[in-house]
Short mmCIF file of C-alpha atoms and ligand atoms in Angstrom, two decimals:
data_model
loop_
_atom_site.label_atom_id
_atom_site.label_comp_id
_atom_site.label_asym_id
_atom_site.label_seq_id
_atom_site.Cartn_x
_atom_site.Cartn_y
_atom_site.Cartn_z
CA MET D 199 -2.30 -19.74 64.20
CA THR D 200 -4.89 -16.97 63.72
CA ASP D 201 -8.38 -17.60 62.31
CA ASP D 202 -7.64 -15.80 59.07
CA MET D 203 -4.21 -17.39 58.49
CA PRO D 204 -4.27 -19.16 55.11
CA TYR D 205 -4.25 -22.92 55.34
CA ALA D 206 -4.58 -26.04 53.25
CA GLU D 207 -5.00 -29.64 54.36
CA VAL D 208 -5.07 -33.25 53.33
CA ILE D 209 -8.33 -35.11 53.80
CA GLY D 210 -8.99 -38.83 53.93
CA ASP D 211 -10.06 -41.78 56.06
CA PRO D 212 -7.66 -42.89 57.54
CA ILE D 213 -5.47 -39.79 57.51
CA ALA D 214 -3.14 -39.92 60.55
CA HIS D 215 -0.41 -41.66 58.47
CA SER D 216 -0.19 -38.86 55.90
CA LYS D 217 3.22 -37.29 55.36
CA SER D 218 1.76 -34.37 53.38
CA PRO D 219 1.82 -31.93 56.36
CA LEU D 220 5.55 -32.60 56.85
CA ILE D 221 6.24 -31.77 53.20
CA HIS D 222 4.09 -28.65 52.92
CA LYS D 223 5.21 -27.30 56.31
CA PHE D 224 8.84 -27.86 55.32
CA TRP D 225 8.34 -25.74 52.19
CA LEU D 226 6.23 -23.08 53.97
CA GLU D 227 8.97 -22.69 56.56
CA ARG D 228 11.79 -22.57 54.00
CA LEU D 229 9.94 -19.94 51.97
CA ALA D 230 8.87 -18.01 55.11
CA ILE D 231 5.22 -18.14 54.04
CA GLU D 232 2.81 -17.53 56.92
CA ALA D 233 0.34 -20.33 56.38
CA ASP D 234 -0.52 -23.74 57.76
CA TYR D 235 -1.03 -27.22 56.33
CA ARG D 236 -2.67 -29.98 58.36
CA THR D 237 -4.55 -33.27 58.23
CA CYS D 238 -8.32 -33.45 58.47
CA HIS D 239 -10.14 -36.72 59.03
CA VAL D 240 -13.17 -36.81 56.72
CA SER D 241 -15.28 -39.96 56.28
CA ALA D 242 -17.10 -40.74 53.04
CA ALA D 243 -20.42 -39.71 54.62
CA GLU D 244 -18.95 -36.38 55.77
CA LEU D 245 -17.42 -35.39 52.43
CA PRO D 246 -20.30 -33.28 50.94
CA ASP D 247 -20.70 -31.29 54.21
CA TYR D 248 -16.95 -30.82 54.45
CA ILE D 249 -16.82 -29.27 50.97
CA GLU D 250 -19.82 -27.06 51.63
CA GLN D 251 -18.33 -25.80 54.89
CA ARG D 252 -14.83 -25.13 53.49
CA ASN D 253 -16.33 -23.35 50.51
CA THR D 254 -17.37 -20.53 52.85
CA ASP D 255 -14.01 -20.30 54.65
CA PRO D 256 -11.85 -17.66 52.91
CA ALA D 257 -8.70 -18.77 54.80
CA TRP D 258 -8.93 -22.25 53.24
CA ARG D 259 -6.76 -22.50 50.13
CA GLY D 260 -7.70 -26.05 49.25
CA CYS D 261 -7.00 -29.67 50.04
CA ASN D 262 -5.22 -32.75 48.89
CA VAL D 263 -7.51 -35.73 48.65
CA THR D 264 -6.59 -39.26 49.56
CA ILE D 265 -8.23 -42.66 50.20
CA PRO D 266 -11.24 -43.03 49.77
CA HIS D 267 -12.36 -39.69 48.26
CA LYS D 268 -10.58 -39.32 44.93
CA ILE D 269 -13.50 -40.50 42.86
CA ALA D 270 -16.36 -39.07 44.98
CA MET D 271 -14.74 -35.62 44.77
CA LEU D 272 -15.43 -35.53 41.01
CA ASP D 273 -19.12 -34.90 41.77
CA LEU D 274 -18.53 -32.11 44.30
CA VAL D 275 -16.34 -29.47 42.65
CA ALA D 276 -15.88 -27.90 39.19
CA ASP D 277 -13.60 -29.72 36.75
CA PRO D 278 -12.37 -27.18 34.19
CA GLY D 279 -9.46 -29.38 33.07
CA GLY D 280 -11.64 -32.39 32.24
CA VAL D 281 -10.02 -34.62 34.86
CA ARG D 282 -13.16 -36.78 35.00
CA GLU D 283 -12.80 -37.88 31.38
CA LYS D 284 -8.99 -37.93 31.27
CA ILE D 285 -8.25 -39.67 34.58
CA GLY D 286 -11.45 -40.36 36.48
CA ALA D 287 -10.06 -39.25 39.88
CA MET D 288 -9.18 -35.99 41.64
CA ASN D 289 -6.45 -35.55 44.25
CA THR D 290 -6.41 -31.76 44.66
CA VAL D 291 -9.11 -29.14 45.26
CA VAL D 292 -8.26 -25.45 45.08
CA ARG D 293 -10.27 -22.47 46.25
CA GLN D 294 -10.34 -19.76 43.58
CA LYS D 295 -10.05 -16.06 44.52
CA ASP D 296 -13.77 -15.64 43.75
CA GLY D 297 -14.58 -18.52 46.13
CA GLY D 298 -15.32 -21.18 43.50
CA LEU D 299 -13.79 -24.63 44.04
CA ILE D 300 -11.99 -26.45 41.25
CA GLY D 301 -10.50 -29.92 41.27
CA THR D 302 -7.50 -31.32 39.46
CA ASP D 303 -5.01 -34.19 39.54
CA THR D 304 -1.33 -33.94 40.40
CA ASP D 305 -0.77 -37.71 40.91
CA ALA D 306 -0.21 -38.46 37.20
CA ALA D 307 2.64 -35.96 36.81
CA GLY D 308 4.02 -36.87 40.25
CA PHE D 309 4.04 -40.56 39.31
CA LEU D 310 5.76 -40.10 35.96
CA ALA D 311 8.51 -37.68 37.06
CA PRO D 312 10.89 -40.30 38.63
CA ILE D 313 10.69 -42.60 35.57
CA ALA D 314 10.32 -39.98 32.84
CA ASP D 315 13.90 -40.36 31.58
CA ALA D 316 13.27 -43.92 30.38
CA ASP D 317 11.58 -44.68 27.06
CA TRP D 318 8.29 -46.45 27.79
CA SER D 319 6.94 -46.44 24.26
CA GLY D 320 5.63 -49.86 23.27
CA LYS D 321 6.58 -51.34 26.67
CA HIS D 322 4.46 -53.60 28.89
CA ALA D 323 3.47 -52.51 32.41
CA ILE D 324 1.73 -54.48 35.16
CA LEU D 325 -0.41 -52.37 37.46
CA ILE D 326 -1.68 -53.73 40.80
CA GLY D 327 -4.84 -51.97 42.02
CA ALA D 328 -7.71 -50.22 40.28
CA GLY D 329 -8.44 -47.20 42.48
CA GLY D 330 -7.82 -43.46 42.18
CA ALA D 331 -4.03 -43.64 42.03
CA ALA D 332 -4.18 -46.45 39.44
CA ARG D 333 -6.26 -44.22 37.17
CA ALA D 334 -3.63 -41.49 37.34
CA VAL D 335 -0.93 -44.09 36.61
CA ILE D 336 -2.77 -45.32 33.51
CA PHE D 337 -3.16 -41.76 32.23
CA ALA D 338 0.53 -41.01 32.84
CA LEU D 339 1.71 -44.26 31.21
CA LYS D 340 -0.48 -43.58 28.19
CA GLN D 341 1.08 -40.11 27.88
CA ALA D 342 4.48 -41.82 28.02
CA GLY D 343 3.50 -44.09 25.10
CA ILE D 344 3.14 -47.39 26.97
CA GLY D 345 2.23 -50.30 24.66
CA GLU D 346 0.24 -52.49 27.02
CA ILE D 347 -0.99 -52.53 30.62
CA THR D 348 -1.99 -55.66 32.54
CA ILE D 349 -4.05 -54.72 35.60
CA ILE D 350 -4.10 -57.07 38.57
CA ALA D 351 -7.14 -56.24 40.70
CA ARG D 352 -9.83 -57.78 42.83
CA SER D 353 -12.51 -56.11 40.71
CA GLY D 354 -11.91 -57.25 37.14
CA LEU D 355 -14.90 -55.32 35.85
CA LYS D 356 -13.64 -52.03 37.26
CA ALA D 357 -10.15 -52.66 35.88
CA SER D 358 -11.31 -53.48 32.35
CA GLY D 359 -13.54 -50.40 32.42
CA MET D 360 -10.47 -48.31 33.25
CA LEU D 361 -8.50 -49.73 30.33
CA MET D 362 -11.44 -49.16 28.01
CA GLN D 363 -11.97 -45.59 29.19
CA ALA D 364 -8.29 -44.82 28.69
CA SER D 365 -8.19 -46.64 25.31
CA VAL D 366 -5.13 -48.57 26.40
CA LYS D 367 -4.33 -52.07 25.13
CA GLY D 368 -4.08 -54.66 27.88
CA GLY D 369 -5.82 -57.21 30.03
CA VAL D 370 -6.95 -57.94 33.57
CA LEU D 371 -5.83 -60.69 35.95
CA PRO D 372 -7.06 -61.71 39.43
CA MET D 373 -5.04 -60.90 42.56
CA ASP D 374 -3.59 -64.42 42.86
CA ALA D 375 -2.44 -64.63 39.23
CA GLN D 376 1.17 -65.36 38.27
CA LEU D 377 2.81 -62.16 36.94
CA PRO D 378 3.37 -62.03 33.19
CA ALA D 379 6.82 -60.93 31.96
CA ALA D 380 6.81 -57.11 31.79
CA ASP D 381 9.11 -54.08 31.73
CA LEU D 382 7.49 -52.29 34.64
CA LEU D 383 5.59 -53.46 37.74
CA ILE D 384 3.66 -50.87 39.72
CA ASN D 385 1.85 -51.34 43.01
CA ALA D 386 -0.99 -48.81 43.21
CA SER D 387 -2.91 -50.73 45.87
CA PRO D 388 -2.59 -50.16 49.64
CA LEU D 389 -1.22 -53.69 50.06
CA GLY D 390 2.12 -53.53 51.83
CA MET D 391 1.23 -50.28 53.59
CA THR D 392 1.58 -50.19 57.40
CA GLY D 393 -1.56 -51.76 58.87
CA LYS D 394 -2.60 -53.44 55.59
CA PRO D 395 -1.93 -57.01 54.47
CA PRO D 396 1.35 -57.54 52.60
CA LEU D 397 1.48 -57.76 48.81
CA GLU D 398 2.31 -61.35 47.93
CA VAL D 399 3.78 -61.59 44.43
CA ASN D 400 6.42 -63.79 42.90
CA LEU D 401 8.75 -61.57 40.85
CA ASP D 402 10.46 -64.48 39.02
CA PRO D 403 8.68 -63.86 35.66
CA LEU D 404 10.08 -60.28 35.44
CA PRO D 405 13.16 -59.86 33.22
CA ALA D 406 16.44 -58.63 34.74
CA ASP D 407 15.95 -55.10 33.35
CA ALA D 408 12.44 -54.65 34.77
CA LEU D 409 11.65 -51.73 37.07
CA VAL D 410 9.52 -52.18 40.20
CA TYR D 411 7.68 -49.07 41.43
CA ASP D 412 5.73 -49.10 44.71
CA LEU D 413 3.43 -46.13 45.33
CA VAL D 414 3.24 -47.09 49.02
CA TYR D 415 5.54 -44.84 51.08
CA ALA D 416 4.82 -46.03 54.64
CA PRO D 417 6.95 -48.06 55.08
CA LEU D 418 9.34 -46.67 52.50
CA GLU D 419 10.95 -50.03 51.84
CA THR D 420 8.05 -52.41 51.33
CA ARG D 421 8.33 -56.16 51.12
CA LEU D 422 7.79 -55.79 47.35
CA LEU D 423 10.78 -53.45 46.99
CA ARG D 424 12.92 -55.68 49.20
CA ALA D 425 12.11 -58.68 46.99
CA ALA D 426 12.88 -56.65 43.85
CA LYS D 427 16.24 -55.50 45.27
CA LYS D 428 17.08 -59.10 46.13
CA ARG D 429 16.69 -59.86 42.44
CA ASP D 430 18.79 -56.77 41.52
CA LEU D 431 15.85 -55.14 39.80
CA ALA D 432 15.68 -51.34 39.63
CA VAL D 433 13.21 -49.89 42.14
CA VAL D 434 11.37 -46.62 42.78
CA ASP D 435 9.70 -46.00 46.14
CA GLY D 436 6.63 -43.86 46.83
CA LEU D 437 8.46 -40.79 48.17
CA ASP D 438 9.43 -39.21 44.86
CA MET D 439 5.83 -39.29 43.69
CA LEU D 440 4.64 -38.00 47.04
CA ILE D 441 6.99 -35.03 46.83
CA GLY D 442 6.27 -34.47 43.12
CA GLN D 443 2.47 -34.41 43.44
CA ALA D 444 2.74 -32.25 46.58
CA ALA D 445 4.93 -29.68 44.79
CA LEU D 446 2.29 -29.11 42.11
CA ALA D 447 -0.44 -28.79 44.75
CA PHE D 448 1.70 -26.40 46.85
CA GLU D 449 1.98 -24.01 43.90
CA LEU D 450 -1.79 -24.07 43.47
CA PHE D 451 -2.48 -23.49 47.20
CA PHE D 452 0.18 -20.93 48.05
CA GLY D 453 1.23 -19.45 44.66
CA ALA D 454 4.94 -20.23 45.20
CA THR D 455 7.34 -22.78 43.77
CA PRO D 456 8.71 -25.15 46.44
CA PRO D 457 12.49 -25.13 46.96
CA MET D 458 13.08 -28.45 45.18
CA GLU D 459 16.85 -28.03 45.53
CA GLN D 460 16.25 -28.99 49.18
CA ASP D 461 14.74 -32.36 48.24
CA VAL D 462 17.55 -34.39 49.77
CA GLU D 463 16.95 -32.78 53.16
CA LEU D 464 13.19 -33.22 52.79
CA ARG D 465 13.59 -36.92 51.95
CA LYS D 466 15.76 -37.40 55.05
CA LEU D 467 13.10 -35.72 57.18
CA LEU D 468 10.35 -37.90 55.68
CA ILE D 469 12.31 -41.09 56.22
CA ALA D 470 13.13 -40.15 59.81
CA ARG D 471 9.47 -39.58 60.82
P1 NAP N 743 -8.09 -46.20 46.44
O1 NAP N 743 -8.69 -45.25 45.48
O2 NAP N 743 -8.83 -46.53 47.70
O3 NAP N 743 -7.80 -47.57 45.63
C1 NAP N 743 -7.19 -48.67 46.22
C2 NAP N 743 -7.17 -49.84 45.24
O4 NAP N 743 -6.56 -50.95 45.88
C3 NAP N 743 -8.57 -50.29 44.81
O5 NAP N 743 -8.53 -50.78 43.51
C4 NAP N 743 -8.87 -51.42 45.79
O6 NAP N 743 -9.72 -52.42 45.29
C5 NAP N 743 -7.50 -52.04 45.94
N1 NAP N 743 -7.42 -52.73 47.21
C6 NAP N 743 -7.60 -52.23 48.45
N2 NAP N 743 -7.44 -53.19 49.39
C7 NAP N 743 -7.18 -54.33 48.71
C8 NAP N 743 -6.93 -55.68 49.10
N3 NAP N 743 -6.92 -56.04 50.39
N4 NAP N 743 -6.71 -56.58 48.13
C9 NAP N 743 -6.71 -56.23 46.84
N5 NAP N 743 -6.93 -54.96 46.39
C10 NAP N 743 -7.16 -54.04 47.32
O7 NAP N 743 -6.64 -45.72 46.89
P2 NAP N 743 -5.58 -44.89 46.04
O8 NAP N 743 -5.75 -43.47 46.31
O9 NAP N 743 -5.62 -45.41 44.65
O10 NAP N 743 -4.20 -45.32 46.76
C11 NAP N 743 -3.66 -46.61 46.60
C12 NAP N 743 -2.27 -46.67 47.24
O11 NAP N 743 -1.38 -45.79 46.57
C13 NAP N 743 -2.25 -46.26 48.72
O12 NAP N 743 -1.31 -47.05 49.39
C14 NAP N 743 -1.76 -44.83 48.68
O13 NAP N 743 -1.10 -44.44 49.87
C15 NAP N 743 -0.77 -44.92 47.51
N6 NAP N 743 -0.58 -43.61 46.88
C16 NAP N 743 0.66 -43.10 46.95
C17 NAP N 743 0.90 -41.88 46.35
C18 NAP N 743 2.28 -41.30 46.40
O14 NAP N 743 2.41 -40.10 46.18
N7 NAP N 743 3.30 -42.10 46.66
C19 NAP N 743 -0.12 -41.18 45.69
C20 NAP N 743 -1.38 -41.77 45.64
C21 NAP N 743 -1.60 -43.00 46.26
P3 NAP N 743 -11.28 -52.15 44.96
O15 NAP N 743 -11.25 -51.33 43.71
O16 NAP N 743 -11.82 -53.51 44.76
O17 NAP N 743 -11.82 -51.43 46.16
#
């Protein structure tokens, strides 16, 4: 790779687990675009310096942003789309041709895409977690007309603030609460991810037509999804969202549409690694 070769990256702490480089490199290769995509470990303390340094690097096209920077990033780059008010978290930063940095969110659209064919209007969703991804989920569900969201989180105050900010009807329960009956259960916490504690929930209160959606994608089949399958509930794993949010970011970084017709092959590659 030469010094002036365009590149983008995913930043976070931890970051080694990220599958984003596999996805972006797959598309770059298939489209024969001469550019690179890599991981970059950035701690919370390093984030302001990282942004300042990348701002002066013309080869840098932007970055995807993961745990724990999605909220802190709001204060560091321009927000022309009003992501702060609408979602309250940023997962993508793009370098403009004039050098300015703008932030946006591709998680909300990436989350909704795999379940967009169903009618969610007036339905009840349970959301576990109250971080950056959960904010994007609330925004997406509101767009889809959801009737009510129950958030299960360790910080009740944060969770009720999120519902209030989004003007969504709902309530907040502690982590050890029994699930209410609901149409959709979403895990937007890192629980169940490799290296994190498992997510312990009893799915019995969910009706037979409920859908269980785990944003965690490493491992792909989490204990939550295994339990849901055991009950014959419909499930969605984290890979579709991962690919969906990456596709939107790829267009912003490299100005090309990813070859989505090769999704099956990409999924196989992601599962194998
Ligand atoms: P985040 O901003 O750090 O938020 C994590 C949330 O989970 C916070 O509400 C946090 O609680 C809560 N949490 C963390 N550890 C917990 C524990 N031990 N017990 C209870 N709650 C806990 O992270 P994020 O960006 O929202 O990501 C959350 C998960 O979604 C990660 O697994 C990430 O990989 C996944 N994700 C997947 C995709 C995809 O494309 N599939 C996209 C985005 C995120 P506090 O608020 O109290 O700190």
